[in-house]
Amino acid sequence: MSLLSRPLVLGLETSCDETAAAVLDGDNRILGHVILSQDVHEVYGGVVPELAARAHLQKVDSVVNEALERAGVALEDVDVFGVTTGPGLIGALLVGVCWTKAVAWALDRPWVAVHHMEGHLFGPVLEDPQAEPPFIALLVSGGHTLLLYVTAWGEYELLGKTRDDAAGEAFDKVAKLLGLPYPGGPAVQRIAEDGDPERHRLPRPMLRRNQTVEDPAFYDFSFSGLKTAVIDLTTKLGDSLSDEAPHVAAAFQDAAVDVLVSKTLRAMRETGCGRVVLGGGVSANVHLRQEMERRIQELDAETGPRSVHHASLRLSLDNGAMIARAARFRFEKGESAPLDQNAWASLDFPGLRDGSRGITLPKT
Ligand code: KG4
Ligand code: ZN
């Protein structure tokens, strides 16, 4: 066992449909990294919770073993285990949590409970040392849309959240309407490349130019109205939908990205913080990344140096490395989980505090 001040950490992620494990050395270098995306869900057009749990159970051992092998270490070399305990699909989470508890107990090692979205927050810094607080974080995944002011690791001010669908959920639902496969985000992005975003105009929900910071909707998001607008449009298009699909995809992507970027810019202006970090599966979206880069130039000079940070594709989507990184942070703060620790389908974001704007904290 290496020095516990710089522990070797194994991170395990099983909250949805990726069985993922990674090993980080004491300097947060990724030694071994494996993501197994379950394909059993494809025919259903979405994740089937029971099938996800069963697939994790079948594959968790081999995924961890492969990550250890690639890292060139043995299970006994791991000093600290980290695992996602929520939020997510409960059956899927329980597989990772039970595996981790059993192994940590057998090897007499500490283990740490990790919040999935805090994991996403730590994804970018694994590759980009500049992705350090203070920054504005836009966390966009299949289940969550959060705008945070991260003043320090572990200290998160909630600025905005979605009031209904998450951004990734909207991409997935629009993909389904357009007859595209699951997961919808990459498929929508792909066909939108051949589309004209101006051909159909879609609404920008909760984005009015005259909103002020006192307005409770100033930072919040809503995507269900946008989805309804796409349903209305596809109904109107009828038989011509197959020809129009790239244009509909481009118009939807444009509207969703416009809202995400505009609200992030508001946060940068209000806080004076010029650094933005994108996390979660939707942060893999190329249009989102490009628009964020382009539009931060709109900010006044007083925001100071402006920069956008995001992870590469493999660390934007669900992965074990981000869980290991967050686990190390929590472990260094003195946290470790007891053997009666549970898994939770919904779970409070640790260290999240109400902003100064009277926002009610969500169960994230
Ligand atoms: O973080 P993630 O891998 O899993 C969750 O925590 O939910 O995010 C998955 C979500 C899905 O909704 C997927 O459609 C979306 O991220 N996504 C994208 C892209 N790649 C993945 N959305 C838009 N554009 C993409 N390129
Ligand atoms: Zn995720």
mmCIF file of C-alpha atoms and ligand atoms in Angstrom:
data_model
loop_
_atom_site.group_PDB
_atom_site.id
_atom_site.type_symbol
_atom_site.label_atom_id
_atom_site.label_comp_id
_atom_site.label_asym_id
_atom_site.label_seq_id
_atom_site.Cartn_x
_atom_site.Cartn_y
_atom_site.Cartn_z
ATOM 1 C CA MET A 1 0.000 0.000 0.000
ATOM 2 C CA SER A 2 1.387 3.407 -0.971
ATOM 3 C CA LEU A 3 1.451 6.458 1.285
ATOM 4 C CA LEU A 4 -2.114 7.439 2.166
ATOM 5 C CA SER A 5 -1.288 11.087 1.534
ATOM 6 C CA ARG A 6 -1.123 10.236 -2.183
ATOM 7 C CA PRO A 7 -3.388 7.218 -2.462
ATOM 8 C CA LEU A 8 -3.983 5.079 -5.516
ATOM 9 C CA VAL A 9 -7.728 5.441 -6.141
ATOM 10 C CA LEU A 10 -10.110 3.174 -8.017
ATOM 11 C CA GLY A 11 -13.329 4.860 -9.187
ATOM 12 C CA LEU A 12 -16.415 2.885 -10.161
ATOM 13 C CA GLU A 13 -19.471 4.298 -11.944
ATOM 14 C CA THR A 14 -22.690 2.304 -12.454
ATOM 15 C CA SER A 15 -25.442 4.922 -12.070
ATOM 16 C CA CYS A 16 -26.987 4.525 -15.518
ATOM 17 C CA ASP A 17 -26.007 2.523 -18.608
ATOM 18 C CA GLU A 18 -22.219 2.716 -18.493
ATOM 19 C CA THR A 19 -20.190 0.269 -16.427
ATOM 20 C CA ALA A 20 -17.002 2.281 -15.959
ATOM 21 C CA ALA A 21 -13.871 1.986 -13.843
ATOM 22 C CA ALA A 22 -10.591 3.877 -13.682
ATOM 23 C CA VAL A 23 -7.421 3.930 -11.616
ATOM 24 C CA LEU A 24 -5.734 7.227 -10.665
ATOM 25 C CA ASP A 25 -2.239 7.452 -9.255
ATOM 26 C CA GLY A 26 -1.255 9.857 -6.453
ATOM 27 C CA ASP A 27 -0.825 12.693 -8.988
ATOM 28 C CA ASN A 28 -4.278 12.130 -10.509
ATOM 29 C CA ARG A 29 -2.799 10.575 -13.622
ATOM 30 C CA ILE A 30 -5.161 8.121 -15.256
ATOM 31 C CA LEU A 31 -3.390 4.756 -15.251
ATOM 32 C CA GLY A 32 -6.249 2.570 -16.449
ATOM 33 C CA HIS A 33 -9.629 3.578 -17.841
ATOM 34 C CA VAL A 34 -12.482 1.396 -19.119
ATOM 35 C CA ILE A 35 -16.023 2.397 -20.151
ATOM 36 C CA LEU A 36 -18.440 -0.313 -21.219
ATOM 37 C CA SER A 37 -21.583 1.179 -22.762
ATOM 38 C CA GLN A 38 -24.488 -1.224 -22.480
ATOM 39 C CA ASP A 39 -26.123 -1.962 -25.809
ATOM 40 C CA VAL A 40 -29.109 -3.943 -24.445
ATOM 41 C CA HIS A 41 -31.187 -0.742 -24.386
ATOM 42 C CA GLU A 42 -30.855 0.178 -28.053
ATOM 43 C CA VAL A 43 -33.964 -1.667 -29.236
ATOM 44 C CA TYR A 44 -36.058 0.044 -26.540
ATOM 45 C CA GLY A 45 -34.965 3.579 -27.483
ATOM 46 C CA GLY A 46 -34.003 4.364 -23.873
ATOM 47 C CA VAL A 47 -32.480 2.845 -20.746
ATOM 48 C CA VAL A 48 -34.479 -0.010 -19.157
ATOM 49 C CA PRO A 49 -33.559 0.140 -15.433
ATOM 50 C CA GLU A 50 -33.740 -3.573 -14.683
ATOM 51 C CA LEU A 51 -31.703 -4.508 -17.744
ATOM 52 C CA ALA A 52 -29.136 -1.877 -16.774
ATOM 53 C CA ALA A 53 -28.757 -3.361 -13.272
ATOM 54 C CA ARG A 54 -28.422 -6.898 -14.623
ATOM 55 C CA ALA A 55 -25.832 -5.846 -17.219
ATOM 56 C CA HIS A 56 -23.764 -4.063 -14.523
ATOM 57 C CA LEU A 57 -23.862 -7.198 -12.378
ATOM 58 C CA GLN A 58 -22.580 -9.316 -15.241
ATOM 59 C CA LYS A 59 -19.787 -6.947 -16.269
ATOM 60 C CA VAL A 60 -18.577 -5.125 -13.175
ATOM 61 C CA ASP A 61 -15.812 -7.618 -12.370
ATOM 62 C CA SER A 62 -14.406 -7.753 -15.865
ATOM 63 C CA VAL A 63 -14.525 -3.960 -16.287
ATOM 64 C CA VAL A 64 -12.619 -3.411 -13.031
ATOM 65 C CA ASN A 65 -10.116 -6.141 -13.865
ATOM 66 C CA GLU A 66 -9.471 -4.619 -17.280
ATOM 67 C CA ALA A 67 -8.923 -1.167 -15.730
ATOM 68 C CA LEU A 68 -6.468 -2.649 -13.193
ATOM 69 C CA GLU A 69 -4.665 -4.590 -15.899
ATOM 70 C CA ARG A 70 -4.270 -1.501 -18.075
ATOM 71 C CA ALA A 71 -3.002 0.381 -15.012
ATOM 72 C CA GLY A 72 -0.501 -2.387 -14.299
ATOM 73 C CA VAL A 73 -1.636 -2.703 -10.680
ATOM 74 C CA ALA A 74 -3.392 -5.361 -8.617
ATOM 75 C CA LEU A 75 -6.644 -4.910 -6.708
ATOM 76 C CA GLU A 76 -4.617 -5.150 -3.473
ATOM 77 C CA ASP A 77 -2.608 -2.063 -4.550
ATOM 78 C CA VAL A 78 -5.682 0.158 -4.404
ATOM 79 C CA ASP A 79 -5.627 2.413 -1.330
ATOM 80 C CA VAL A 80 -9.053 4.034 -1.607
ATOM 81 C CA PHE A 81 -12.205 3.020 -3.461
ATOM 82 C CA GLY A 82 -14.697 5.551 -4.781
ATOM 83 C CA VAL A 83 -18.150 4.764 -6.131
ATOM 84 C CA THR A 84 -21.216 6.674 -7.258
ATOM 85 C CA THR A 85 -23.913 6.347 -4.585
ATOM 86 C CA GLY A 86 -26.431 8.582 -6.391
ATOM 87 C CA PRO A 87 -28.293 10.096 -8.047
ATOM 88 C CA GLY A 88 -29.194 7.508 -10.671
ATOM 89 C CA LEU A 89 -31.092 4.294 -11.293
ATOM 90 C CA ILE A 90 -31.310 2.590 -7.934
ATOM 91 C CA GLY A 91 -30.753 -0.990 -9.107
ATOM 92 C CA ALA A 92 -27.807 0.097 -11.217
ATOM 93 C CA LEU A 93 -26.268 2.111 -8.364
ATOM 94 C CA LEU A 94 -26.629 -0.788 -5.918
ATOM 95 C CA VAL A 95 -24.425 -3.001 -8.086
ATOM 96 C CA GLY A 96 -21.482 -0.585 -7.888
ATOM 97 C CA VAL A 97 -22.063 0.221 -4.225
ATOM 98 C CA CYS A 98 -22.318 -3.425 -3.137
ATOM 99 C CA TRP A 99 -19.275 -4.394 -5.211
ATOM 100 C CA THR A 100 -17.239 -1.582 -3.640
ATOM 101 C CA LYS A 101 -18.383 -2.286 -0.091
ATOM 102 C CA ALA A 102 -17.563 -5.974 -0.388
ATOM 103 C CA VAL A 103 -14.100 -5.428 -1.850
ATOM 104 C CA ALA A 104 -13.188 -2.544 0.465
ATOM 105 C CA TRP A 105 -14.273 -4.614 3.463
ATOM 106 C CA ALA A 106 -12.375 -7.706 2.298
ATOM 107 C CA LEU A 107 -9.176 -5.694 1.698
ATOM 108 C CA ASP A 108 -9.680 -3.491 4.759
ATOM 109 C CA ARG A 109 -9.528 -0.277 2.726
ATOM 110 C CA PRO A 110 -11.533 2.938 3.059
ATOM 111 C CA TRP A 111 -14.179 3.725 0.478
ATOM 112 C CA VAL A 112 -15.863 6.984 -0.413
ATOM 113 C CA ALA A 113 -19.424 7.785 -1.549
ATOM 114 C CA VAL A 114 -19.452 10.077 -4.599
ATOM 115 C CA HIS A 115 -22.281 12.229 -5.940
ATOM 116 C CA HIS A 116 -22.501 11.630 -9.686
ATOM 117 C CA MET A 117 -22.745 15.338 -10.579
ATOM 118 C CA GLU A 118 -19.818 16.275 -8.354
ATOM 119 C CA GLY A 119 -17.970 13.619 -10.339
ATOM 120 C CA HIS A 120 -18.813 15.487 -13.566
ATOM 121 C CA LEU A 121 -17.495 18.676 -11.990
ATOM 122 C CA PHE A 122 -14.100 16.986 -11.569
ATOM 123 C CA GLY A 123 -13.967 15.566 -15.131
ATOM 124 C CA PRO A 124 -12.329 18.543 -16.888
ATOM 125 C CA VAL A 125 -9.547 19.135 -14.322
ATOM 126 C CA LEU A 126 -8.211 15.629 -14.956
ATOM 127 C CA GLU A 127 -6.945 16.844 -18.324
ATOM 128 C CA ASP A 128 -6.797 20.603 -17.914
ATOM 129 C CA PRO A 129 -5.030 22.049 -14.853
ATOM 130 C CA GLN A 130 -6.727 25.419 -15.533
ATOM 131 C CA ALA A 131 -10.168 23.959 -14.767
ATOM 132 C CA GLU A 132 -9.747 24.908 -11.106
ATOM 133 C CA PRO A 133 -12.047 27.123 -8.989
ATOM 134 C CA PRO A 134 -13.207 29.782 -9.010
ATOM 135 C CA PHE A 135 -15.366 29.082 -12.066
ATOM 136 C CA ILE A 136 -18.932 29.023 -13.322
ATOM 137 C CA ALA A 137 -19.969 25.427 -13.955
ATOM 138 C CA LEU A 138 -22.596 24.388 -16.443
ATOM 139 C CA LEU A 139 -23.407 20.746 -15.686
ATOM 140 C CA VAL A 140 -25.588 19.229 -18.381
ATOM 141 C CA SER A 141 -26.403 15.537 -18.441
ATOM 142 C CA GLY A 142 -29.281 13.162 -19.135
ATOM 143 C CA GLY A 143 -30.838 13.799 -15.720
ATOM 144 C CA HIS A 144 -29.569 17.210 -14.608
ATOM 145 C CA THR A 145 -29.018 20.785 -15.710
ATOM 146 C CA LEU A 146 -27.236 22.901 -13.120
ATOM 147 C CA LEU A 147 -25.587 26.298 -13.200
ATOM 148 C CA LEU A 148 -23.182 26.689 -10.277
ATOM 149 C CA TYR A 149 -20.733 29.242 -8.995
ATOM 150 C CA VAL A 150 -17.832 27.129 -7.750
ATOM 151 C CA THR A 151 -15.805 29.304 -5.404
ATOM 152 C CA ALA A 152 -13.686 26.381 -4.152
ATOM 153 C CA TRP A 153 -13.841 22.597 -4.488
ATOM 154 C CA GLY A 154 -16.665 21.497 -2.210
ATOM 155 C CA GLU A 155 -18.263 24.966 -2.061
ATOM 156 C CA TYR A 156 -20.968 25.325 -4.624
ATOM 157 C CA GLU A 157 -23.469 28.130 -4.997
ATOM 158 C CA LEU A 158 -26.537 27.069 -6.908
ATOM 159 C CA LEU A 159 -27.497 29.738 -9.428
ATOM 160 C CA GLY A 160 -29.932 27.898 -11.684
ATOM 161 C CA LYS A 161 -31.415 24.516 -12.477
ATOM 162 C CA THR A 162 -33.955 23.027 -14.826
ATOM 163 C CA ARG A 163 -37.561 23.233 -13.750
ATOM 164 C CA ASP A 164 -38.575 20.191 -15.804
ATOM 165 C CA ASP A 165 -36.564 18.153 -18.346
ATOM 166 C CA ALA A 166 -32.781 18.034 -18.283
ATOM 167 C CA ALA A 167 -30.879 19.260 -21.343
ATOM 168 C CA GLY A 168 -29.740 15.725 -22.301
ATOM 169 C CA GLU A 169 -33.258 14.400 -21.816
ATOM 170 C CA ALA A 170 -34.484 17.013 -24.314
ATOM 171 C CA PHE A 171 -31.856 15.886 -26.857
ATOM 172 C CA ASP A 172 -32.922 12.262 -26.303
ATOM 173 C CA LYS A 173 -36.643 13.025 -26.712
ATOM 174 C CA VAL A 174 -36.120 15.124 -29.842
ATOM 175 C CA ALA A 175 -33.986 12.322 -31.303
ATOM 176 C CA LYS A 176 -36.846 9.900 -30.726
ATOM 177 C CA LEU A 177 -39.289 12.254 -32.474
ATOM 178 C CA LEU A 178 -36.921 12.391 -35.439
ATOM 179 C CA GLY A 179 -36.540 8.599 -35.532
ATOM 180 C CA LEU A 180 -32.918 8.690 -34.380
ATOM 181 C CA PRO A 181 -31.296 6.085 -32.108
ATOM 182 C CA TYR A 182 -30.571 6.366 -28.360
ATOM 183 C CA PRO A 183 -28.579 8.157 -26.967
ATOM 184 C CA GLY A 184 -30.075 11.060 -28.843
ATOM 185 C CA GLY A 185 -27.485 13.798 -28.242
ATOM 186 C CA PRO A 186 -24.759 12.558 -30.593
ATOM 187 C CA ALA A 187 -27.366 11.565 -33.228
ATOM 188 C CA VAL A 188 -29.042 15.006 -33.169
ATOM 189 C CA GLN A 189 -25.646 16.692 -33.372
ATOM 190 C CA ARG A 190 -24.672 14.530 -36.350
ATOM 191 C CA ILE A 191 -27.725 15.263 -38.507
ATOM 192 C CA ALA A 192 -27.836 18.927 -37.427
ATOM 193 C CA GLU A 193 -24.531 19.375 -39.279
ATOM 194 C CA ASP A 194 -26.493 19.159 -42.557
ATOM 195 C CA GLY A 195 -29.327 21.381 -41.342
ATOM 196 C CA ASP A 196 -30.113 25.081 -41.517
ATOM 197 C CA PRO A 197 -30.883 26.320 -37.985
ATOM 198 C CA GLU A 198 -32.726 29.377 -39.379
ATOM 199 C CA ARG A 199 -35.260 27.438 -41.420
ATOM 200 C CA HIS A 200 -37.534 26.742 -38.448
ATOM 201 C CA ARG A 201 -37.643 29.102 -35.508
ATOM 202 C CA LEU A 202 -38.048 27.477 -32.077
ATOM 203 C CA PRO A 203 -38.617 29.240 -28.726
ATOM 204 C CA ARG A 204 -35.895 29.979 -26.152
ATOM 205 C CA PRO A 205 -37.704 28.980 -22.928
ATOM 206 C CA MET A 206 -37.122 31.135 -19.828
ATOM 207 C CA LEU A 207 -34.903 33.475 -21.799
ATOM 208 C CA ARG A 208 -36.222 36.997 -22.035
ATOM 209 C CA ARG A 209 -33.728 39.734 -22.654
ATOM 210 C CA ASN A 210 -35.321 42.065 -20.059
ATOM 211 C CA GLN A 211 -34.953 39.622 -17.120
ATOM 212 C CA THR A 212 -33.048 40.896 -14.107
ATOM 213 C CA VAL A 213 -31.220 38.955 -11.408
ATOM 214 C CA GLU A 214 -34.211 39.452 -9.072
ATOM 215 C CA ASP A 215 -36.359 37.458 -11.503
ATOM 216 C CA PRO A 216 -36.484 33.826 -10.260
ATOM 217 C CA ALA A 217 -36.248 32.657 -13.883
ATOM 218 C CA PHE A 218 -33.041 34.642 -14.522
ATOM 219 C CA TYR A 219 -30.779 31.592 -14.257
ATOM 220 C CA ASP A 220 -33.287 28.720 -14.408
ATOM 221 C CA PHE A 221 -33.907 26.492 -17.425
ATOM 222 C CA SER A 222 -36.915 24.737 -18.903
ATOM 223 C CA PHE A 223 -36.740 22.286 -21.775
ATOM 224 C CA SER A 224 -40.170 20.652 -21.837
ATOM 225 C CA GLY A 225 -41.748 23.614 -23.691
ATOM 226 C CA LEU A 226 -39.016 23.403 -26.319
ATOM 227 C CA LYS A 227 -39.724 19.693 -26.724
ATOM 228 C CA THR A 228 -43.459 20.463 -27.162
ATOM 229 C CA ALA A 229 -42.593 23.050 -29.808
ATOM 230 C CA VAL A 230 -40.603 20.350 -31.653
ATOM 231 C CA ILE A 231 -43.592 17.966 -31.383
ATOM 232 C CA ASP A 232 -45.864 20.657 -32.884
ATOM 233 C CA LEU A 233 -43.370 21.321 -35.650
ATOM 234 C CA THR A 234 -42.936 17.640 -36.553
ATOM 235 C CA THR A 235 -46.735 17.198 -36.600
ATOM 236 C CA LYS A 236 -47.064 20.192 -38.912
ATOM 237 C CA LEU A 237 -44.333 18.878 -41.195
ATOM 238 C CA GLY A 238 -46.093 15.507 -41.603
ATOM 239 C CA ASP A 239 -44.682 13.557 -44.544
ATOM 240 C CA SER A 240 -41.957 16.084 -45.238
ATOM 241 C CA LEU A 241 -40.385 15.373 -41.822
ATOM 242 C CA SER A 242 -37.814 12.930 -43.205
ATOM 243 C CA ASP A 243 -36.431 15.638 -45.542
ATOM 244 C CA GLU A 244 -36.705 18.325 -42.886
ATOM 245 C CA ALA A 245 -35.202 16.333 -39.987
ATOM 246 C CA PRO A 246 -31.692 17.878 -40.257
ATOM 247 C CA HIS A 247 -33.214 21.386 -40.172
ATOM 248 C CA VAL A 248 -35.427 20.530 -37.187
ATOM 249 C CA ALA A 249 -32.418 19.046 -35.378
ATOM 250 C CA ALA A 250 -30.329 22.147 -36.120
ATOM 251 C CA ALA A 251 -33.116 24.503 -34.959
ATOM 252 C CA PHE A 252 -33.569 22.529 -31.723
ATOM 253 C CA GLN A 253 -29.839 22.353 -31.022
ATOM 254 C CA ASP A 254 -29.527 26.076 -31.710
ATOM 255 C CA ALA A 255 -32.361 26.949 -29.308
ATOM 256 C CA ALA A 256 -31.113 24.671 -26.499
ATOM 257 C CA VAL A 257 -27.528 25.890 -26.838
ATOM 258 C CA ASP A 258 -28.619 29.543 -27.013
ATOM 259 C CA VAL A 259 -30.382 29.206 -23.652
ATOM 260 C CA LEU A 260 -27.505 27.298 -22.025
ATOM 261 C CA VAL A 261 -24.876 29.778 -23.213
ATOM 262 C CA SER A 262 -26.938 32.901 -22.480
ATOM 263 C CA LYS A 263 -27.593 31.878 -18.876
ATOM 264 C CA THR A 264 -23.927 30.976 -18.355
ATOM 265 C CA LEU A 265 -22.915 34.404 -19.658
ATOM 266 C CA ARG A 266 -25.359 36.002 -17.211
ATOM 267 C CA ALA A 267 -23.654 34.146 -14.365
ATOM 268 C CA MET A 268 -20.234 35.275 -15.574
ATOM 269 C CA ARG A 269 -21.390 38.900 -15.747
ATOM 270 C CA GLU A 270 -23.081 38.865 -12.328
ATOM 271 C CA THR A 271 -20.226 37.170 -10.489
ATOM 272 C CA GLY A 272 -17.383 38.755 -12.448
ATOM 273 C CA CYS A 273 -15.945 35.274 -12.882
ATOM 274 C CA GLY A 274 -14.454 34.801 -16.351
ATOM 275 C CA ARG A 275 -13.771 31.078 -16.251
ATOM 276 C CA VAL A 276 -16.406 28.571 -17.276
ATOM 277 C CA VAL A 277 -16.264 24.788 -16.948
ATOM 278 C CA LEU A 278 -18.615 22.522 -18.907
ATOM 279 C CA GLY A 279 -19.414 19.073 -17.525
ATOM 280 C CA GLY A 280 -21.775 16.151 -18.153
ATOM 281 C CA GLY A 281 -22.677 14.262 -21.323
ATOM 282 C CA VAL A 282 -24.159 17.253 -23.162
ATOM 283 C CA SER A 283 -20.848 19.099 -22.737
ATOM 284 C CA ALA A 284 -19.625 16.776 -25.514
ATOM 285 C CA ASN A 285 -21.825 18.788 -27.889
ATOM 286 C CA VAL A 286 -19.589 20.554 -30.390
ATOM 287 C CA HIS A 287 -22.049 23.388 -31.069
ATOM 288 C CA LEU A 288 -22.318 24.105 -27.320
ATOM 289 C CA ARG A 289 -18.539 24.233 -26.975
ATOM 290 C CA GLN A 290 -18.105 26.461 -30.029
ATOM 291 C CA GLU A 291 -20.895 28.864 -29.094
ATOM 292 C CA MET A 292 -19.585 29.172 -25.544
ATOM 293 C CA GLU A 293 -16.099 29.994 -26.876
ATOM 294 C CA ARG A 294 -17.500 32.481 -29.381
ATOM 295 C CA ARG A 295 -19.941 34.266 -27.097
ATOM 296 C CA ILE A 296 -17.686 34.764 -24.081
ATOM 297 C CA GLN A 297 -16.134 37.441 -26.305
ATOM 298 C CA GLU A 298 -19.394 39.394 -25.766
ATOM 299 C CA LEU A 299 -18.461 39.901 -22.126
ATOM 300 C CA ASP A 300 -17.047 43.202 -20.996
ATOM 301 C CA ALA A 301 -13.373 43.441 -20.214
ATOM 302 C CA GLU A 302 -14.080 43.803 -16.449
ATOM 303 C CA THR A 303 -14.878 40.092 -16.257
ATOM 304 C CA GLY A 304 -11.122 39.667 -16.552
ATOM 305 C CA PRO A 305 -9.515 36.848 -18.515
ATOM 306 C CA ARG A 306 -12.183 34.625 -20.051
ATOM 307 C CA SER A 307 -11.814 30.942 -20.790
ATOM 308 C CA VAL A 308 -13.895 27.836 -21.426
ATOM 309 C CA HIS A 309 -12.812 24.419 -20.143
ATOM 310 C CA HIS A 310 -14.259 21.008 -20.826
ATOM 311 C CA ALA A 311 -13.123 17.423 -20.827
ATOM 312 C CA SER A 312 -12.374 15.293 -23.873
ATOM 313 C CA LEU A 313 -15.178 13.015 -25.036
ATOM 314 C CA ARG A 314 -14.194 10.016 -22.887
ATOM 315 C CA LEU A 315 -14.234 12.127 -19.717
ATOM 316 C CA SER A 316 -17.379 14.126 -20.608
ATOM 317 C CA LEU A 317 -19.577 11.048 -20.713
ATOM 318 C CA ASP A 318 -20.011 8.884 -17.606
ATOM 319 C CA ASN A 319 -16.661 7.435 -16.550
ATOM 320 C CA GLY A 320 -14.790 6.073 -13.553
ATOM 321 C CA ALA A 321 -11.933 8.607 -13.602
ATOM 322 C CA MET A 322 -14.143 11.537 -12.604
ATOM 323 C CA ILE A 323 -15.559 9.427 -9.758
ATOM 324 C CA ALA A 324 -12.050 8.520 -8.588
ATOM 325 C CA ARG A 325 -11.010 12.197 -8.718
ATOM 326 C CA ALA A 326 -14.034 13.341 -6.689
ATOM 327 C CA ALA A 327 -13.456 10.427 -4.284
ATOM 328 C CA ARG A 328 -9.880 11.600 -3.679
ATOM 329 C CA PHE A 329 -11.119 15.111 -2.921
ATOM 330 C CA ARG A 330 -13.693 13.792 -0.450
ATOM 331 C CA PHE A 331 -11.177 11.371 1.106
ATOM 332 C CA GLU A 332 -8.660 14.174 1.600
ATOM 333 C CA LYS A 333 -11.402 16.109 3.412
ATOM 334 C CA GLY A 334 -11.570 13.205 5.843
ATOM 335 C CA GLU A 335 -14.635 11.451 4.453
ATOM 336 C CA SER A 336 -15.119 7.722 4.151
ATOM 337 C CA ALA A 337 -18.353 5.755 3.947
ATOM 338 C CA PRO A 338 -19.636 3.259 6.527
ATOM 339 C CA LEU A 339 -20.645 -0.282 5.634
ATOM 340 C CA ASP A 340 -24.337 0.541 6.087
ATOM 341 C CA GLN A 341 -24.122 3.337 3.486
ATOM 342 C CA ASN A 342 -27.050 3.203 1.051
ATOM 343 C CA ALA A 343 -27.490 4.224 -2.583
ATOM 344 C CA TRP A 344 -29.989 6.941 -3.519
ATOM 345 C CA ALA A 345 -31.982 7.590 -6.699
ATOM 346 C CA SER A 346 -32.026 11.262 -5.753
ATOM 347 C CA LEU A 347 -29.368 12.817 -3.593
ATOM 348 C CA ASP A 348 -28.442 16.318 -2.413
ATOM 349 C CA PHE A 349 -25.380 17.774 -4.094
ATOM 350 C CA PRO A 350 -22.736 17.959 -1.338
ATOM 351 C CA GLY A 351 -21.590 21.444 -0.446
ATOM 352 C CA LEU A 352 -24.386 23.061 -2.448
ATOM 353 C CA ARG A 353 -25.701 26.189 -0.820
ATOM 354 C CA ASP A 354 -28.494 28.476 -1.697
ATOM 355 C CA GLY A 355 -27.349 31.439 -3.715
ATOM 356 C CA SER A 356 -28.159 34.953 -2.643
ATOM 357 C CA ARG A 357 -31.187 34.915 -4.880
ATOM 358 C CA GLY A 358 -33.622 32.875 -2.859
ATOM 359 C CA ILE A 359 -33.455 29.766 -5.033
ATOM 360 C CA THR A 360 -34.923 26.687 -3.367
ATOM 361 C CA LEU A 361 -32.419 23.868 -3.368
ATOM 362 C CA PRO A 362 -33.471 20.939 -5.552
ATOM 363 C CA LYS A 363 -32.988 17.284 -4.722
ATOM 364 C CA THR A 364 -30.417 16.637 -7.439
HETATM 365 O O1 KG4 B 1 -23.456 12.463 -18.255
HETATM 366 P P1 KG4 B 1 -24.059 11.456 -19.149
HETATM 367 O O2 KG4 B 1 -23.138 10.561 -19.912
HETATM 368 O O3 KG4 B 1 -25.038 10.539 -18.324
HETATM 369 C C1 KG4 B 1 -25.877 11.092 -17.359
HETATM 370 O O4 KG4 B 1 -25.367 11.409 -16.251
HETATM 371 O O5 KG4 B 1 -27.063 11.285 -17.686
HETATM 372 O O6 KG4 B 1 -25.017 12.238 -20.140
HETATM 373 C C2 KG4 B 1 -25.796 11.557 -21.064
HETATM 374 C C3 KG4 B 1 -26.581 12.571 -21.869
HETATM 375 C C4 KG4 B 1 -27.597 11.908 -22.801
HETATM 376 O O7 KG4 B 1 -28.825 12.577 -22.650
HETATM 377 C C5 KG4 B 1 -26.969 12.143 -24.162
HETATM 378 O O8 KG4 B 1 -27.936 12.243 -25.205
HETATM 379 C C6 KG4 B 1 -26.247 13.451 -23.960
HETATM 380 O O9 KG4 B 1 -25.693 13.349 -22.685
HETATM 381 N N1 KG4 B 1 -25.187 13.663 -24.955
HETATM 382 C C7 KG4 B 1 -25.198 14.690 -25.845
HETATM 383 C C8 KG4 B 1 -24.058 14.499 -26.666
HETATM 384 N N2 KG4 B 1 -23.391 13.378 -26.245
HETATM 385 C C9 KG4 B 1 -24.102 12.881 -25.181
HETATM 386 N N3 KG4 B 1 -26.053 15.694 -26.021
HETATM 387 C C10 KG4 B 1 -25.798 16.567 -27.025
HETATM 388 N N4 KG4 B 1 -24.748 16.445 -27.861
HETATM 389 C C11 KG4 B 1 -23.855 15.444 -27.720
HETATM 390 N N5 KG4 B 1 -22.813 15.337 -28.553
HETATM 391 ZN ZN ZN B 2 -23.458 11.595 -16.020
#
